[in-house]
Coordinates of C-alpha atoms and ligand atoms in Angstrom, one line a residue:
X816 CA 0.0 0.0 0.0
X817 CA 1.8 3.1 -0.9
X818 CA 1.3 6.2 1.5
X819 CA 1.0 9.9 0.5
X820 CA 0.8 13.0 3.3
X821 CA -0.7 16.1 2.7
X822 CA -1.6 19.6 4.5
X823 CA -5.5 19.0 3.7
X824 CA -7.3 15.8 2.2
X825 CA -10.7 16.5 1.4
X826 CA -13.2 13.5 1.1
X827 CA -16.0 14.4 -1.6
X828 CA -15.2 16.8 -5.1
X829 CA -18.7 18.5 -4.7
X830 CA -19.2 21.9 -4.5
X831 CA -18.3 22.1 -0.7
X832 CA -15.3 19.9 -1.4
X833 CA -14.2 21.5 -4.1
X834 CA -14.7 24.8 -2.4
X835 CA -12.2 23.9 0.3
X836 CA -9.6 22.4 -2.1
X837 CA -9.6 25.8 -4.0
X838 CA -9.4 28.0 -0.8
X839 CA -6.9 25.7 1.0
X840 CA -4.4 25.3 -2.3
X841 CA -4.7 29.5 -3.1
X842 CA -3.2 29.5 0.8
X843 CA -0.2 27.5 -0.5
X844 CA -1.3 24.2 1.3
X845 CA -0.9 20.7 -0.2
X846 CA -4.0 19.4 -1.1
X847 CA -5.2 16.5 -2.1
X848 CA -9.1 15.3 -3.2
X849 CA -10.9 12.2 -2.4
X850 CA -14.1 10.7 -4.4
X851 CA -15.6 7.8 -5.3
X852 CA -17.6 9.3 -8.3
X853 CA -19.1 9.9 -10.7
X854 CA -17.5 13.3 -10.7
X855 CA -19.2 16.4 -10.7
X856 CA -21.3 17.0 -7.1
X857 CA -24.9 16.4 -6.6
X858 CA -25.7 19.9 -7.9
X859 CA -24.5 19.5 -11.2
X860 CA -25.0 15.9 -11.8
X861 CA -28.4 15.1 -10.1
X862 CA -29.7 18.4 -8.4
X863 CA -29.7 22.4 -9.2
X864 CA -28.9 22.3 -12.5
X865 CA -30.7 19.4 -14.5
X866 CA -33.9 20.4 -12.3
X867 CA -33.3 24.1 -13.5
X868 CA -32.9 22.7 -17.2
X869 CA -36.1 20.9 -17.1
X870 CA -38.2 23.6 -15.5
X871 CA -36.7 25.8 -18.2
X872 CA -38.9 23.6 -20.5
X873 CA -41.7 23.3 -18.6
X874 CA -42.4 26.6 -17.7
X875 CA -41.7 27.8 -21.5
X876 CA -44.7 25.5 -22.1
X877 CA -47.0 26.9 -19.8
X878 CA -45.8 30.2 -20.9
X879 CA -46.9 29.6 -24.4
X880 CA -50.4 28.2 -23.2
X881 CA -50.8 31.3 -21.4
X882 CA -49.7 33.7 -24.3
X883 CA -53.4 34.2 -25.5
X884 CA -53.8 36.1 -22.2
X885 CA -51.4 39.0 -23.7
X886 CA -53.2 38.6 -27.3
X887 CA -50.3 36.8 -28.9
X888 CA -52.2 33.9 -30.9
X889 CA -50.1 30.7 -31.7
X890 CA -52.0 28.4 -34.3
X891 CA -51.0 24.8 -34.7
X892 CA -51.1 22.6 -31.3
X893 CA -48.8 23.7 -28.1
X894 CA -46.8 20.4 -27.3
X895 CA -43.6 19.5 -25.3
X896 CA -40.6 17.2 -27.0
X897 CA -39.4 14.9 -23.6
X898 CA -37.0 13.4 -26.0
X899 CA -35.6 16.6 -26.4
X900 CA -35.6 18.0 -23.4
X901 CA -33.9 15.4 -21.8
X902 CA -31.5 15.6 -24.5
X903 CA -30.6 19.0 -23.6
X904 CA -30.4 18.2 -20.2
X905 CA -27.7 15.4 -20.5
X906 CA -26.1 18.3 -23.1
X907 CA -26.0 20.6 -20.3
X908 CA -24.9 18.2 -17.4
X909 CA -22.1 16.8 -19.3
X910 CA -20.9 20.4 -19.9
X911 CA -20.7 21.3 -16.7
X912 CA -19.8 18.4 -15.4
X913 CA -16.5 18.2 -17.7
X914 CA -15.8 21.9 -17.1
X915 CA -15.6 21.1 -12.8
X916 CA -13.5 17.5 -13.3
X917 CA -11.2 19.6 -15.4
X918 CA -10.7 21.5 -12.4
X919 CA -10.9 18.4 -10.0
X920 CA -7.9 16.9 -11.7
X921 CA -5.8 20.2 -11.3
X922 CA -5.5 18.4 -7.8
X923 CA -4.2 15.0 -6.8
X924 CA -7.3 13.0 -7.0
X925 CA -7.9 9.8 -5.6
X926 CA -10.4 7.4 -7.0
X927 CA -12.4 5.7 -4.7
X928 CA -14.3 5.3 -1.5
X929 CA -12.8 6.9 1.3
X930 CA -12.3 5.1 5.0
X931 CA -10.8 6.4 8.1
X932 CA -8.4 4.1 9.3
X933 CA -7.8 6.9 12.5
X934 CA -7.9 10.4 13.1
X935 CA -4.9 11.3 10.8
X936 CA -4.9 8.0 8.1
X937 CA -7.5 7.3 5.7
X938 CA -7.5 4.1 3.2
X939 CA -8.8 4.8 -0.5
X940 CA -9.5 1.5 -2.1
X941 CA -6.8 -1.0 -1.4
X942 CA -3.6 0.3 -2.1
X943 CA -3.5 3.6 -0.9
X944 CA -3.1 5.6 2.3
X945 CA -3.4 9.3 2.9
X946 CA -2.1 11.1 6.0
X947 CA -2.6 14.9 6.9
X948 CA -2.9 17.1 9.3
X949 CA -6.4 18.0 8.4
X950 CA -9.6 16.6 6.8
X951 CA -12.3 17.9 5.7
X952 CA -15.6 16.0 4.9
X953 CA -17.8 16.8 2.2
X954 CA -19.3 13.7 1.3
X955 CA -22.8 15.1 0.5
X956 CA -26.1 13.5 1.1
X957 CA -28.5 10.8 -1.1
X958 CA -32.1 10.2 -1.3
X959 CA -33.8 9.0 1.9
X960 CA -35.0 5.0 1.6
X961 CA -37.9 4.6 1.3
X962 CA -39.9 3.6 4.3
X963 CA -43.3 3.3 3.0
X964 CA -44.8 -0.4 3.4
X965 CA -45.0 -1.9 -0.6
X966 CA -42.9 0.9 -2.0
X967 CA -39.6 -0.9 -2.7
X968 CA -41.4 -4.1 -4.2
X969 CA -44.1 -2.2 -6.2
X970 CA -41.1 0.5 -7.7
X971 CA -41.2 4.2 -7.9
X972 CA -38.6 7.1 -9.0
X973 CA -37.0 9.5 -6.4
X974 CA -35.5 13.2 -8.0
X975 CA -32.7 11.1 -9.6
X976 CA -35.0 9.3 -11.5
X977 CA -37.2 12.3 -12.6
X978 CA -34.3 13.6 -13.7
X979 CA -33.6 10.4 -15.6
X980 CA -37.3 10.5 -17.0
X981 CA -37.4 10.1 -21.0
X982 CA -40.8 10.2 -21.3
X983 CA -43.6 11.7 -18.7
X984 CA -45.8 9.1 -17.2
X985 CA -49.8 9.6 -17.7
X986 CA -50.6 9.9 -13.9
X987 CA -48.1 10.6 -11.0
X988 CA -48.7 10.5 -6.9
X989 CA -45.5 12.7 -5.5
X990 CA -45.1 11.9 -1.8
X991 CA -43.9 15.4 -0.2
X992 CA -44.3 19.0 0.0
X993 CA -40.8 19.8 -0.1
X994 CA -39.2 22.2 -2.4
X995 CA -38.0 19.0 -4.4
X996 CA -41.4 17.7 -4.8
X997 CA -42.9 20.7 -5.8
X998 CA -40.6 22.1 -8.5
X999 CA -40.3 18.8 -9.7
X1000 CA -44.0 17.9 -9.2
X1001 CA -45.0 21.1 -10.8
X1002 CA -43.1 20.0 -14.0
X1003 CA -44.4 16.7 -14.3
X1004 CA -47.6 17.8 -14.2
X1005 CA -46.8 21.0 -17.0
X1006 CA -45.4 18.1 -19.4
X1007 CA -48.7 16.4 -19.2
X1008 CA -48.9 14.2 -16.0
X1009 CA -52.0 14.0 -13.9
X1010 CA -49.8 14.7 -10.4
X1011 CA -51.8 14.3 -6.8
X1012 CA -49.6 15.5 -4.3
X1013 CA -49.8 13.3 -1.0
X1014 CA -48.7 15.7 2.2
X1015 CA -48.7 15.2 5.7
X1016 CA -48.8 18.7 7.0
X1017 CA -51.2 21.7 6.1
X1018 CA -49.7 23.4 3.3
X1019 CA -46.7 22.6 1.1
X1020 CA -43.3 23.5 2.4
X1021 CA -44.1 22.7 5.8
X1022 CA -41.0 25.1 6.7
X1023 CA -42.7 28.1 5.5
X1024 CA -44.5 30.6 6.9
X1025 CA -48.4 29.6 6.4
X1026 CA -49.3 32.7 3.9
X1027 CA -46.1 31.5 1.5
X1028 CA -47.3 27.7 2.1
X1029 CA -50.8 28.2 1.8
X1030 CA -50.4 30.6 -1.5
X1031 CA -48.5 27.7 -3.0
X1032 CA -51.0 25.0 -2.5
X1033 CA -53.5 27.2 -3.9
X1034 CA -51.8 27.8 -6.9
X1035 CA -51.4 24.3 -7.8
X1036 CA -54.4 23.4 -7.0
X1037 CA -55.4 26.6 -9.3
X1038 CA -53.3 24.8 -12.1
X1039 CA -54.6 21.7 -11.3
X1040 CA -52.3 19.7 -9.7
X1041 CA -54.6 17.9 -6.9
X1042 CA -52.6 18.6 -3.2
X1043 CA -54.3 16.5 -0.4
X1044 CA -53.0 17.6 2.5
X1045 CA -53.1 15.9 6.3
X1046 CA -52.9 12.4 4.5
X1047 CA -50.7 9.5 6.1
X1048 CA -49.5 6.9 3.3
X1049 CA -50.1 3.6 5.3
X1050 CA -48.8 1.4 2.2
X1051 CA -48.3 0.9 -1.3
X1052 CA -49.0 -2.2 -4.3
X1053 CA -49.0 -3.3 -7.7
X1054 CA -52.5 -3.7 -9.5
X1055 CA -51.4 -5.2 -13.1
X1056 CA -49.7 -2.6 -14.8
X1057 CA -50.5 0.5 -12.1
X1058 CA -49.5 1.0 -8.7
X1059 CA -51.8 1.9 -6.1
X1060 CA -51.4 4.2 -2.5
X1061 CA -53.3 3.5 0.2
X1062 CA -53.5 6.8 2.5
X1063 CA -55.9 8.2 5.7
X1064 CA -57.1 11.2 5.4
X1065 CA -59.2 12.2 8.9
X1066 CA -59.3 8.5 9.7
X1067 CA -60.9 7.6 6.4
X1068 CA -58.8 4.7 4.0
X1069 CA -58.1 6.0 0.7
X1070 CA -56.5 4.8 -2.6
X1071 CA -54.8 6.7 -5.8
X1072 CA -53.8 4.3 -8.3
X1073 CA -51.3 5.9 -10.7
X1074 CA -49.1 4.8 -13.4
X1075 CA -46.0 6.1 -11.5
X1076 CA -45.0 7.1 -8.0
X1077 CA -42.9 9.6 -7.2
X1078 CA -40.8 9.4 -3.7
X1079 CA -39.9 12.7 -2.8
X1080 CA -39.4 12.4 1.2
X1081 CA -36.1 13.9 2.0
X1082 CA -32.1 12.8 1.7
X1083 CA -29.6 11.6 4.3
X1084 CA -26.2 12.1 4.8
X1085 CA -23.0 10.0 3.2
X1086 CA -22.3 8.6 6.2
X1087 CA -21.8 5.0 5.2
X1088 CA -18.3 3.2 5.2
X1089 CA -16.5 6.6 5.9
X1090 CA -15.2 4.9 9.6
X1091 CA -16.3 8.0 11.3
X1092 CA -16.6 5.9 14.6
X1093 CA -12.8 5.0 14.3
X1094 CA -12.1 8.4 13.8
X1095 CA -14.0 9.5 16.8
X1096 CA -15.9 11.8 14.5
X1097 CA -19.5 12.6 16.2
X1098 CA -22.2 11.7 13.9
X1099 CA -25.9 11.1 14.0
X1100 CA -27.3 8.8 10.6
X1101 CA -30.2 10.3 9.6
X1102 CA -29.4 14.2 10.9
X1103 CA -25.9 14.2 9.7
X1104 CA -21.9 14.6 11.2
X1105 CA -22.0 17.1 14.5
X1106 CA -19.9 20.1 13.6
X1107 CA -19.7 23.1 16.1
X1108 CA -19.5 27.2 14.9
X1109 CA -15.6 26.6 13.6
X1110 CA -17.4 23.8 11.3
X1111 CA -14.8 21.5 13.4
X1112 CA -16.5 17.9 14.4
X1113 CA -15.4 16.5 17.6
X1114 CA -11.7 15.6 16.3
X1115 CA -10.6 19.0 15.9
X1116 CA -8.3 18.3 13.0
X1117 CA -11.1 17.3 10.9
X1118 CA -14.0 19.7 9.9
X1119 CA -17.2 18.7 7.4
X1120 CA -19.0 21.0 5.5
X1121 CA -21.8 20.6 3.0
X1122 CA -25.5 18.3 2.5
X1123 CA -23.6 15.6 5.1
X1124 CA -24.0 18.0 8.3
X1125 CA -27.5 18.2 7.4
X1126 CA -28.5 21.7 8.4
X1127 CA -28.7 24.1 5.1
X1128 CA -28.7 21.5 2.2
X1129 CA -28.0 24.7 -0.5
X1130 CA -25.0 24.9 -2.9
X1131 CA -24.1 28.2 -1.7
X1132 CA -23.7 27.3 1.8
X1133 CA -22.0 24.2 1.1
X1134 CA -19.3 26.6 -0.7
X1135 CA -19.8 29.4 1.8
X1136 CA -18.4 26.0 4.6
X1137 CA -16.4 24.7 2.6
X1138 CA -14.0 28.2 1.9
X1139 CA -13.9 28.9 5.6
X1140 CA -13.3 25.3 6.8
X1141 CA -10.7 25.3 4.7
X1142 CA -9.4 29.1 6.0
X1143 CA -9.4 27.3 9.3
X1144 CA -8.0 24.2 9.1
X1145 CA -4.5 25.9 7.4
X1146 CA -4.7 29.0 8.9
X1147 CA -5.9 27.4 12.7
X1148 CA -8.4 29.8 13.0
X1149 CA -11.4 30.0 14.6
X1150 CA -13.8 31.9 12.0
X1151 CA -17.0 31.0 12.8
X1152 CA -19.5 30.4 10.3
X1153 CA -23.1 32.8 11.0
X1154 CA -26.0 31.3 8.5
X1155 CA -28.6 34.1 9.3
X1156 CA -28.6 35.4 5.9
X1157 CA -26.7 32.9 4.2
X1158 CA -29.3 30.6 4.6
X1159 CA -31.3 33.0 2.2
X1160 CA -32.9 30.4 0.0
X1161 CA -35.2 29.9 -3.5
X1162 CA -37.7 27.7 -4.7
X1163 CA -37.8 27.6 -8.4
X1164 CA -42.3 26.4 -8.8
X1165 CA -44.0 28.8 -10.6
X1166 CA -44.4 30.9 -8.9
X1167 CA -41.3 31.3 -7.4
X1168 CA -40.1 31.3 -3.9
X1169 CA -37.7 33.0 -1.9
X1170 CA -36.5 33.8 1.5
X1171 CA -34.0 35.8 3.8
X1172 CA -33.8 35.9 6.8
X1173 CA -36.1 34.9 9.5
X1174 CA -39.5 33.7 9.0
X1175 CA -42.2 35.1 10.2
X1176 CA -43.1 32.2 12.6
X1177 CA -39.5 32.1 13.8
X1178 CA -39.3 35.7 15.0
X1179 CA -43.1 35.0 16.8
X1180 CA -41.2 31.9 18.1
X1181 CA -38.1 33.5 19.3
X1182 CA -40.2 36.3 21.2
X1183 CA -38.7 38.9 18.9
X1184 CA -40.4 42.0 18.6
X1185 CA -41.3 42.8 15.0
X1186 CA -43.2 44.3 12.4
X1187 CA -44.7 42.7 8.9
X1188 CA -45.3 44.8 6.4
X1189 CA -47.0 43.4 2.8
X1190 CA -48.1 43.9 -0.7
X1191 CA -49.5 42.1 -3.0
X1192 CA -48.2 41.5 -6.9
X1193 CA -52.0 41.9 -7.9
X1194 CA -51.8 45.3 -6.8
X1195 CA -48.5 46.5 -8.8
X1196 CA -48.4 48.0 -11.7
X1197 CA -45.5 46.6 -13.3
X1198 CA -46.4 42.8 -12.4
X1199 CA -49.7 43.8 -14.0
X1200 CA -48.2 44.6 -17.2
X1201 CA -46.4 41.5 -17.1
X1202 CA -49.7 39.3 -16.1
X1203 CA -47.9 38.3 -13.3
X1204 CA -49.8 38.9 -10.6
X1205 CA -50.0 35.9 -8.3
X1206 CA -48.1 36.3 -5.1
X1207 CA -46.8 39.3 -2.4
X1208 CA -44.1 40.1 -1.1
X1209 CA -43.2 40.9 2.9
X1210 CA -40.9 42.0 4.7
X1211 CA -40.1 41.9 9.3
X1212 CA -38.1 44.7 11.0
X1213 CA -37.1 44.8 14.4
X1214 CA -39.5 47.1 16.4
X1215 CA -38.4 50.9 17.7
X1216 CA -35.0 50.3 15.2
X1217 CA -36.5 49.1 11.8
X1218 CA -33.6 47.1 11.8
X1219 CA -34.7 44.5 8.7
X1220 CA -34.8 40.8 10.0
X1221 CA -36.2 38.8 7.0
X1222 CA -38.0 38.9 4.2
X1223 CA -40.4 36.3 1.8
X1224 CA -41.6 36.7 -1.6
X1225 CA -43.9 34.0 -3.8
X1226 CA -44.1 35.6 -6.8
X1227 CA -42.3 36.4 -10.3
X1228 CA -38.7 36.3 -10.5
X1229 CA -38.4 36.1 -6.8
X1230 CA -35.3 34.1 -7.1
X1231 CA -33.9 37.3 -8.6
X1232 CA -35.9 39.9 -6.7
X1233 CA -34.4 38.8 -3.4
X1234 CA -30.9 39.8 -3.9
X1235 CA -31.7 43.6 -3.1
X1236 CA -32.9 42.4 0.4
X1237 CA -30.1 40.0 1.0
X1238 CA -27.6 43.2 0.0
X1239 CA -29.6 45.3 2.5
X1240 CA -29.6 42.8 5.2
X1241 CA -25.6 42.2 5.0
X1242 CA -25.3 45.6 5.4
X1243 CA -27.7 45.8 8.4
X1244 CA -30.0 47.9 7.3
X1245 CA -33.3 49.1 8.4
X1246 CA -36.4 49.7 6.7
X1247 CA -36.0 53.5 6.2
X1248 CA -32.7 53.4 4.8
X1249 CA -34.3 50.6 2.2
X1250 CA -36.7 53.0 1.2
X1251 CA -33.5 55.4 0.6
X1252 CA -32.5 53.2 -1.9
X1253 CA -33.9 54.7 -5.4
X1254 CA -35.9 52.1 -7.9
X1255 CA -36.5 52.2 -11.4
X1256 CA -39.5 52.5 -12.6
X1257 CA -41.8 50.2 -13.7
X1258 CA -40.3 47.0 -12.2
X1259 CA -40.8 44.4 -10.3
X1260 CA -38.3 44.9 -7.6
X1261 CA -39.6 48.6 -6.6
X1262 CA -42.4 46.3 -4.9
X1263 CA -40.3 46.1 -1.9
X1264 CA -40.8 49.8 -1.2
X1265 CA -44.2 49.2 -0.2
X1266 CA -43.7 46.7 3.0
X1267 CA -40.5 48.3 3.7
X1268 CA -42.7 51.0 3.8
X1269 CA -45.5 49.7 6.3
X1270 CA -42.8 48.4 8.5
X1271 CA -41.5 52.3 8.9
X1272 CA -44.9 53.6 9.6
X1273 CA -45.1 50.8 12.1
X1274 CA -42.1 51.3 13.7
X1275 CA -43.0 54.9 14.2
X1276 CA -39.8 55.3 11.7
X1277 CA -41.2 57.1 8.3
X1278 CA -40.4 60.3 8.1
X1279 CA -43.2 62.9 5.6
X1280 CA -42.7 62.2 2.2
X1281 CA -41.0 64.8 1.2
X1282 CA -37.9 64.5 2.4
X1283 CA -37.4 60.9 0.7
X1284 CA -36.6 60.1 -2.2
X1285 CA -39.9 60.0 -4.0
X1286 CA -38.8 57.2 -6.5
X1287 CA -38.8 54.7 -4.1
X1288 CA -42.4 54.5 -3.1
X1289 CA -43.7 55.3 -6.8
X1290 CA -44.3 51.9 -7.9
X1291 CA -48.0 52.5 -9.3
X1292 CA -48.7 53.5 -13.0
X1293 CA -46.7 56.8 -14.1
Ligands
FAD1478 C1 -33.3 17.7 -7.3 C2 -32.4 18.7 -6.5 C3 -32.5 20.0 -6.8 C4 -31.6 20.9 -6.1 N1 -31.7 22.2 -6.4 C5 -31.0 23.1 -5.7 C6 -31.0 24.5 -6.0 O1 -31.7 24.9 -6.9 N2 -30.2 25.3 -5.3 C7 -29.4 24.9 -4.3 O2 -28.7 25.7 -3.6 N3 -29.3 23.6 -3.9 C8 -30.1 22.7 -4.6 N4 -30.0 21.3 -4.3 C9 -29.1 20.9 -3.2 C10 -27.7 20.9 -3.7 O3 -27.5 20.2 -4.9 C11 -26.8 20.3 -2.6 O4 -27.0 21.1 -1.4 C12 -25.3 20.4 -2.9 O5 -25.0 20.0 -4.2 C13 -24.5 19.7 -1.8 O6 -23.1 19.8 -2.1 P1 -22.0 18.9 -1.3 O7 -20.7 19.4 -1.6 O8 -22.4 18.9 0.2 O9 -22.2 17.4 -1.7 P2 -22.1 16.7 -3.2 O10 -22.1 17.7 -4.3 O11 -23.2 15.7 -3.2 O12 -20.7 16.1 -3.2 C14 -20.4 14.9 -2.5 C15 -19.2 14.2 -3.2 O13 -18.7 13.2 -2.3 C16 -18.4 12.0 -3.0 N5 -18.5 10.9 -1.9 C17 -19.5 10.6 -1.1 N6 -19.1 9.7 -0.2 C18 -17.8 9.4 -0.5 C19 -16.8 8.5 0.1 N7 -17.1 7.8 1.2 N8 -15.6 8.5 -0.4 C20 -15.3 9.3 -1.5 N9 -16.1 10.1 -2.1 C21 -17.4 10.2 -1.6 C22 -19.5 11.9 -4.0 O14 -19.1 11.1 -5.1 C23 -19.7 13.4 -4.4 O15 -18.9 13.8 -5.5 C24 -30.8 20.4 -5.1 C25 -30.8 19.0 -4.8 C26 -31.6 18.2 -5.5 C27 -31.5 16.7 -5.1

């Protein structure tokens, strides 16, 4: 077995992984990468970006069926190409995915399944043995098993296989309201599907405040996608060719028999084989491995970052871990990572979602003293030119200082529009210096000015009109 020794291995070429490699090598540390492939990361391969691709499509399609509603008249039948769009999908993946080994392989790489043999060793395969003075894990997460009774035997797809789909089945049952099972339930259901959404809480997006939640599940069902909510899946068969869910809802037994099922209920952590016990690395198997504010896990020479610590499964943050894990570890610092607007976040349904911040229900929670201030996209001028109405926009401040604690949006191009609160928010700012901030005129984003605006009043903050700057509250016609 031949042995190599580096400053920093890190297990898992992800984004987080690859994050940290980057950082730690600019530093001038030896670096080496670990992964069992395929190559590329989650997002790239199986998540962000073939789910964007797709919804590219499927939106495009609804677009088109909705054209009429802005006089533009399109003869001849409106029809989706799956063959295609998957096409361009794999086109897509495989670019991006040869663009990020290119800059795996700028490093040592080695092949294979990673296994701690102690706090300072780990095996690769069977002939090799890295040493270091730090680690850090990235090893990502995969889709949840399925624990439904019947599932396994009777087959369904998870988000890989949507992704995988080459052709849309007639009828789907997605089990979830998570932002996984609705982007992707919303596009089966735009290419054709007949999609019942199964979910055990109220709304979709349990997480959610309930006005962003319940807006959702009413657009869907607008669109008709059929969401039964407070419904417990007690089993699943075959029935010849279709497969069949048994569910309660208020006690009563219920069946959906559907062509396909899709399992949407959540990912684990890549735990498995990586000898974390032998390493004395803390680690739960379903929540993930236990890292403190450092993003250090109990052995303080090896740090984890990314989908397996479980707590903000986004790309970003995974990066945003993996760049300061990796400042840490070479540097011995003690940075500490602070995820209160870092764990800003979008959902890409149609409508979109976004949020920064805190929620609504997490400042009423925390006992925080705030203010809410809304408006809705039916009410603004621009998003009425666009016939984009559905949705509103909010926005919490800290009482007496307006200091600006989170905002949501469900509505167009919110993945966008939330930027200009995430700048603000960095920057600590409150509501009145928002409404400082001048906004052209007609868009979408000068919506903010309105709640930023309530918030002021409320905080006893606004000061008369004339001494702002009047473009930031003219967001109606003219
Ligand atoms: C359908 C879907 C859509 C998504 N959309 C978005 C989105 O729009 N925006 C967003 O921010 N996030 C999105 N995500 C989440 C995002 O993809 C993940 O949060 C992110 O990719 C996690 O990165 P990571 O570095 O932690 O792990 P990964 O990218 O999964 O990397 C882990 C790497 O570790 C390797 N590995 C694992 N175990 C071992 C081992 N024992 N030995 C060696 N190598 C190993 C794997 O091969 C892999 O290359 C989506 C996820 C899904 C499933």
């Amino acid at each position: 077995m031949q042995t190599l020794e580096y400053d920093l291995v890190v297990v898992g070429a992800g984004s987080g992984g690859y994050a940290a490699a980057r950082t730690a090598r600019d530093l001038g540390a030896s670096v080496a990468l670990v992964d069992h492939g395929p190559l590329g990361g989650l997002c790239i391969l199986r998540g962000c970006m073939p789910s964007k691709a797709f919804l590219a499509s499927s939106d495009a399609l609804h677009a088109a069926r909705e054209a009429h509603a802005l006089g533009v008249r399109i003869d001849g039948a409106i029809g989706a190409d799956m063959p295609f769009i998957a096409a361009r999908k794999r086109a897509l993946v495989k670019e991006f995915a040869d663009y990020r080994i290119e800059g795996i392989e700028t490093f040592p790489l080695h092949q294979g399944h990673a296994t701690f043999i102690s706090d300072r060793t780990l095996v690769v395969g069977e002939h090799t043995q890295l040493k270091a003075r730090s680690f850090i894990i990235a090893t990502g997460s995969s889709v949840a098993p399925a624990q439904i009774p019947g599932l396994q035997e009777t087959g369904y797809i998870d988000s890989d296989g949507v992704l995988e789909l080459e052709s849309i089945p007639s009828s789907v049952a997605v089990l979830g309201g998570g932002y996984s099972a609705c982007e992707l339930g919303q596009f089966l259901a735009r290419m054709g599907a007949k999609t019942t959404m199964l979910i055990r809480s109220g709304h979709l997006l349990t997480y959610a405040d309930d006005d962003v939640g319940d807006a959702l599940t009413t657009y869907f069902r607008e669109d008709g996608i059929h969401v039964i909510e407070r419904t417990q899946v007690t089993r699943v068969e075959r029935r010849g060719p279709r497969k069949v869910v048994h569910y309660l809802l208020h006690g009563e037994k219920h069946e959906l028999v559907v062509e396909e099922i899709f399992f949407a209920q959540g990912r684990v952590p890549n735990v498995e084989g990586l000898g974390l016990a032998t390493a004395g690395v803390a680690f739960d198997q379903s929540r993930g491995i236990v890292i403190d504010a450092t993003l250090r896990t109990s052995r303080p020479n090896i740090f984890a970052v990314g989908d397996v610590t479980g707590d903000y499964p986004l790309v970003h943050v995974a990066i945003y871990q993996g760049e300061m894990a990796a400042r840490n570890a070479i540097k011995g610092e003690n940075e500490e990572a602070d995820y209160s607007i870092v764990s800003a976040h979008t959902i890409f349904t149609d409508p979109q979602i976004a949020h920064v911040g805190m929620t609504e229900k997490e400042l009423t929670a925390a006992g925080i003293e705030h203010c809410v201030g809304r408006y809705s996209f039916a009410e603004h001028g621009k998003a009425m030119c666009l016939n984009t109405t559905r949705g509103f926009v909010k926005m919490m401040s800290r009482l007496v200082t307006g200091e600006i604690l989170g905002a949501s949006i469900i509505g167009p191009q919110a993945s966008e529009l939330i930027h200009e609160v995430i700048v603000a928010m960095t920057y600590h700012a409150t509501v009145e210096q928002f409404m400082r901030i001048p906004h052209l005129h007609p868009t979408l984003a000068e919506i903010w000015t309105y709640p930023a605006e309530e918030c002021a009043m409320q905080c006893g903050l606004r000061e008369p009109v004339d001494q702002m700057i009047e473009l930031a509250t003219s967001a109606g016609p003219g």
